[in-house]
Amino acid sequence: MMATLLHAAALAICFFGIAISAPTTPVPCCTPDQWEGVMGLIAGYVDHKTPGIEKGYVSLSYDYTHGLMELCQHISITPGIRDDRRVIFDYSHQGNGKMYTIKGKTCTVVDLPGKMRQQCIPDNATYTGSFFMGSESNKLLVNSFSITTQGLKAEVSMTSEDCIPVGETYYGTIIEGVAILETVGFVNITTGIKDPSIFDIPSICKTVDAKFQMPVVLGGAIGHLMEKYKK
């Protein structure tokens, strides 16, 4: 069951920050409209009293300008489950968006209601502090925000200058009977899209009809992770 519930990425990113005082209170922000990078995660979950661990990584290309996002994930889930898949979110046409999930030689297509959600810290998030990563002579200033929504509590960290995602930790109940504690880290972030063909829909997906709709879920940096959990 968790192989389909838990599809996101992996690699526990452990970082040390030194708390500092910011001259003004940072406000919620949005990531750049186009960026690529790698995110990793490690998660512990309890599925109806059965515990498990998920870990792995995912490469990510996000293009809000054209309504596109592509994920290529490599996940291992106890006990002994491997989940490798590619997922394309396409909101580039009028009407509903679509999510294409390619696994091996098969493709499934899901309707996505509404428009693509921009990756933003929500306005009702609570600023919890600032810190820097690295050394005092070579540091990266990071702001942290607390978010509570749909049964989950999250701590999300973004760079102060460009609102680049750094890390997320969240916990709570994702569906009835399934609780999770997950840490996500982001590395090797670059702005822009190097190769737009990454969003091309594979031929095996073009003859598949969408069978059902995804429910409306979270927006922002953790929103697309939750869309996969809800599938």
Short mmCIF file of C-alpha atoms in Angstrom, two decimals:
data_model
loop_
_atom_site.label_atom_id
_atom_site.label_comp_id
_atom_site.label_asym_id
_atom_site.label_seq_id
_atom_site.Cartn_x
_atom_site.Cartn_y
_atom_site.Cartn_z
CA MET A 1 0.00 0.00 0.00
CA MET A 2 2.74 2.44 0.90
CA ALA A 3 4.45 1.84 -2.47
CA THR A 4 1.63 3.83 -4.09
CA LEU A 5 1.11 6.24 -1.21
CA LEU A 6 4.73 7.22 -0.79
CA HIS A 7 6.28 8.36 -4.02
CA ALA A 8 8.59 11.23 -3.37
CA ALA A 9 12.33 11.44 -3.03
CA ALA A 10 15.08 10.67 -0.79
CA LEU A 11 18.53 11.17 0.78
CA ALA A 12 18.45 12.52 4.28
CA ILE A 13 19.98 15.96 4.08
CA CYS A 14 21.49 16.88 7.41
CA PHE A 15 22.59 20.47 7.88
CA PHE A 16 23.74 22.56 10.80
CA GLY A 17 22.53 26.12 11.20
CA ILE A 18 23.46 28.87 13.59
CA ALA A 19 20.52 31.00 14.69
CA ILE A 20 20.91 34.70 13.89
CA SER A 21 18.72 37.73 14.19
CA ALA A 22 17.26 39.16 11.00
CA PRO A 23 17.06 42.97 10.66
CA THR A 24 13.41 42.71 9.61
CA THR A 25 10.93 39.87 9.88
CA PRO A 26 11.00 37.88 6.62
CA VAL A 27 7.69 37.40 4.84
CA PRO A 28 6.46 34.35 2.86
CA CYS A 29 7.94 34.14 -0.62
CA CYS A 30 7.68 32.21 -3.90
CA THR A 31 10.43 30.24 -5.60
CA PRO A 32 11.74 31.35 -9.00
CA ASP A 33 9.31 30.54 -11.81
CA GLN A 34 11.79 28.13 -13.40
CA TRP A 35 14.30 25.96 -11.59
CA GLU A 36 15.81 22.48 -11.48
CA GLY A 37 17.53 20.45 -8.82
CA VAL A 38 17.62 17.29 -6.77
CA MET A 39 15.67 16.62 -3.63
CA GLY A 40 16.13 13.72 -1.28
CA LEU A 41 14.18 12.42 1.64
CA ILE A 42 14.00 9.94 4.42
CA ALA A 43 10.68 9.17 6.05
CA GLY A 44 9.27 6.96 8.72
CA TYR A 45 5.63 5.99 8.55
CA VAL A 46 3.06 3.83 10.29
CA ASP A 47 0.44 2.30 8.00
CA HIS A 48 -2.38 0.93 10.18
CA LYS A 49 0.08 -0.09 12.93
CA THR A 50 2.69 -1.41 10.46
CA PRO A 51 5.87 0.73 10.49
CA GLY A 52 8.12 1.34 7.52
CA ILE A 53 10.87 3.53 6.10
CA GLU A 54 11.05 5.33 2.76
CA LYS A 55 14.22 6.82 1.31
CA GLY A 56 15.58 7.84 -2.05
CA TYR A 57 15.93 10.88 -4.28
CA VAL A 58 14.16 12.67 -7.12
CA SER A 59 15.35 15.01 -9.84
CA LEU A 60 12.98 17.91 -10.38
CA SER A 61 12.33 20.41 -13.19
CA TYR A 62 9.77 23.12 -12.34
CA ASP A 63 8.45 25.56 -14.95
CA TYR A 64 5.63 27.70 -13.60
CA THR A 65 5.92 30.05 -16.60
CA HIS A 66 4.66 27.33 -18.95
CA GLY A 67 2.66 25.28 -16.44
CA LEU A 68 4.96 22.24 -16.40
CA MET A 69 6.80 20.10 -13.87
CA GLU A 70 8.76 16.86 -14.25
CA LEU A 71 9.93 14.46 -11.55
CA CYS A 72 12.19 11.44 -11.96
CA GLN A 73 12.22 9.48 -8.71
CA HIS A 74 14.10 6.54 -7.30
CA ILE A 75 12.61 5.35 -4.02
CA SER A 76 13.10 2.35 -1.78
CA ILE A 77 10.39 1.44 0.71
CA THR A 78 10.58 -1.24 3.37
CA PRO A 79 10.18 -4.14 3.15
CA GLY A 80 12.21 -4.47 -0.06
CA ILE A 81 10.02 -2.39 -2.40
CA ARG A 82 11.63 -0.34 -5.16
CA ASP A 83 9.66 2.45 -6.86
CA ASP A 84 11.25 4.07 -9.90
CA ARG A 85 9.02 6.28 -12.00
CA ARG A 86 8.83 9.48 -13.99
CA VAL A 87 5.98 11.94 -13.46
CA ILE A 88 5.06 14.88 -15.70
CA PHE A 89 2.57 17.54 -14.60
CA ASP A 90 1.17 19.42 -17.60
CA TYR A 91 -1.02 22.49 -17.10
CA SER A 92 0.06 24.09 -20.37
CA HIS A 93 -3.33 23.74 -22.08
CA GLN A 94 -6.65 25.36 -21.24
CA GLY A 95 -8.92 23.45 -18.89
CA ASN A 96 -7.71 20.80 -16.47
CA GLY A 97 -4.09 19.81 -16.19
CA LYS A 98 -2.89 16.24 -16.49
CA MET A 99 -0.42 14.09 -14.60
CA TYR A 100 1.43 11.45 -16.61
CA THR A 101 3.09 8.68 -14.61
CA ILE A 102 5.55 6.52 -16.53
CA LYS A 103 6.72 3.33 -14.87
CA GLY A 104 8.61 0.88 -17.03
CA LYS A 105 6.68 0.54 -20.28
CA THR A 106 3.34 1.64 -18.86
CA CYS A 107 1.75 5.07 -18.53
CA THR A 108 -1.21 6.25 -16.47
CA VAL A 109 -2.91 9.61 -16.98
CA VAL A 110 -4.78 11.52 -14.29
CA ASP A 111 -6.82 14.72 -14.61
CA LEU A 112 -5.69 17.56 -12.35
CA PRO A 113 -8.43 20.07 -11.49
CA GLY A 114 -7.69 23.76 -11.65
CA LYS A 115 -4.53 25.60 -12.55
CA MET A 116 -0.93 24.86 -11.62
CA ARG A 117 -0.10 26.12 -8.16
CA GLN A 118 2.90 28.35 -7.77
CA GLN A 119 5.50 27.04 -5.34
CA CYS A 120 5.12 29.53 -2.50
CA ILE A 121 5.21 29.67 1.25
CA PRO A 122 1.53 30.34 2.09
CA ASP A 123 0.59 33.75 3.44
CA ASN A 124 -0.61 32.28 6.73
CA ALA A 125 2.74 30.60 7.45
CA THR A 126 4.50 31.63 10.66
CA TYR A 127 8.09 32.87 10.49
CA THR A 128 10.11 30.86 13.02
CA GLY A 129 13.64 32.15 12.62
CA SER A 130 16.70 32.67 10.43
CA PHE A 131 20.07 30.95 10.39
CA PHE A 132 23.02 30.52 8.10
CA MET A 133 24.55 27.40 6.60
CA GLY A 134 28.28 27.03 6.11
CA SER A 135 30.86 29.21 7.84
CA GLU A 136 30.72 32.86 8.80
CA SER A 137 33.06 33.72 5.90
CA ASN A 138 31.10 31.67 3.37
CA LYS A 139 27.48 31.53 4.48
CA LEU A 140 24.01 31.08 3.05
CA LEU A 141 21.23 32.91 4.88
CA VAL A 142 18.07 30.83 5.34
CA ASN A 143 14.60 31.68 6.67
CA SER A 144 12.33 29.11 8.30
CA PHE A 145 8.53 29.02 8.33
CA SER A 146 5.98 26.85 10.12
CA ILE A 147 2.91 25.64 8.19
CA THR A 148 -0.13 23.69 9.37
CA THR A 149 -2.62 22.34 6.86
CA GLN A 150 -4.75 19.26 6.17
CA GLY A 151 -3.54 17.33 9.19
CA LEU A 152 0.14 18.03 8.60
CA LYS A 153 2.59 20.29 10.38
CA ALA A 154 5.64 21.41 8.43
CA GLU A 155 8.83 23.38 8.95
CA VAL A 156 10.05 24.75 5.62
CA SER A 157 13.35 26.55 5.02
CA MET A 158 14.08 28.82 2.05
CA THR A 159 17.09 30.93 1.15
CA SER A 160 16.69 34.53 2.18
CA GLU A 161 17.84 36.09 -1.09
CA ASP A 162 16.12 34.10 -3.86
CA CYS A 163 13.54 31.95 -2.03
CA ILE A 164 15.26 28.71 -3.08
CA PRO A 165 14.00 25.64 -1.16
CA VAL A 166 16.55 24.25 1.29
CA GLY A 167 14.68 21.75 3.43
CA GLU A 168 11.30 20.60 4.72
CA THR A 169 10.32 18.53 7.72
CA TYR A 170 6.70 17.56 8.18
CA TYR A 171 4.66 15.14 10.21
CA GLY A 172 1.07 14.15 10.76
CA THR A 173 -1.61 12.00 9.14
CA ILE A 174 -1.74 11.91 5.34
CA ILE A 175 -4.79 9.66 5.09
CA GLU A 176 -6.80 7.83 7.73
CA GLY A 177 -4.61 5.32 9.50
CA VAL A 178 -1.34 6.45 7.90
CA ALA A 179 1.00 8.71 9.86
CA ILE A 180 4.33 10.03 8.61
CA LEU A 181 7.43 11.94 9.69
CA GLU A 182 9.50 13.06 6.72
CA THR A 183 12.58 15.18 6.10
CA VAL A 184 13.31 16.53 2.62
CA GLY A 185 16.46 18.27 1.46
CA PHE A 186 17.17 20.17 -1.78
CA VAL A 187 20.60 20.32 -3.48
CA ASN A 188 22.21 21.46 -6.74
CA ILE A 189 19.45 24.00 -7.52
CA THR A 190 19.86 25.98 -10.74
CA THR A 191 17.46 28.55 -12.17
CA GLY A 192 15.98 28.17 -15.64
CA ILE A 193 15.28 25.00 -17.65
CA LYS A 194 18.32 23.53 -19.41
CA ASP A 195 16.39 21.27 -21.80
CA PRO A 196 12.67 22.00 -22.36
CA SER A 197 12.22 18.60 -24.03
CA ILE A 198 12.24 17.12 -20.54
CA PHE A 199 8.52 17.96 -20.50
CA ASP A 200 7.68 16.16 -23.75
CA ILE A 201 4.91 13.59 -23.25
CA PRO A 202 6.13 10.06 -24.16
CA SER A 203 4.32 8.35 -27.04
CA ILE A 204 3.08 5.57 -24.75
CA CYS A 205 1.01 8.17 -22.87
CA LYS A 206 -0.72 9.73 -25.88
CA THR A 207 -3.24 6.91 -26.34
CA VAL A 208 -4.18 6.65 -22.66
CA ASP A 209 -7.38 8.28 -21.37
CA ALA A 210 -7.48 9.92 -17.96
CA LYS A 211 -9.59 7.79 -15.64
CA PHE A 212 -10.10 9.92 -12.54
CA GLN A 213 -9.36 13.27 -10.95
CA MET A 214 -6.84 14.15 -8.32
CA PRO A 215 -8.30 15.85 -5.25
CA VAL A 216 -7.36 19.43 -4.54
CA VAL A 217 -4.43 19.40 -2.14
CA LEU A 218 -1.69 21.62 -0.79
CA GLY A 219 -0.03 24.35 -2.78
CA GLY A 220 3.50 25.52 -2.33
CA ALA A 221 6.75 23.67 -1.97
CA ILE A 222 5.26 20.53 -0.44
CA GLY A 223 2.07 20.58 -2.49
CA HIS A 224 3.18 18.26 -5.28
CA LEU A 225 4.57 15.76 -2.81
CA MET A 226 1.14 15.62 -1.22
CA GLU A 227 -0.53 15.18 -4.63
CA LYS A 228 1.40 11.95 -5.01
CA TYR A 229 0.55 10.80 -1.50
CA LYS A 230 -3.13 11.29 -2.26
CA LYS A 231 -3.04 9.25 -5.47
#
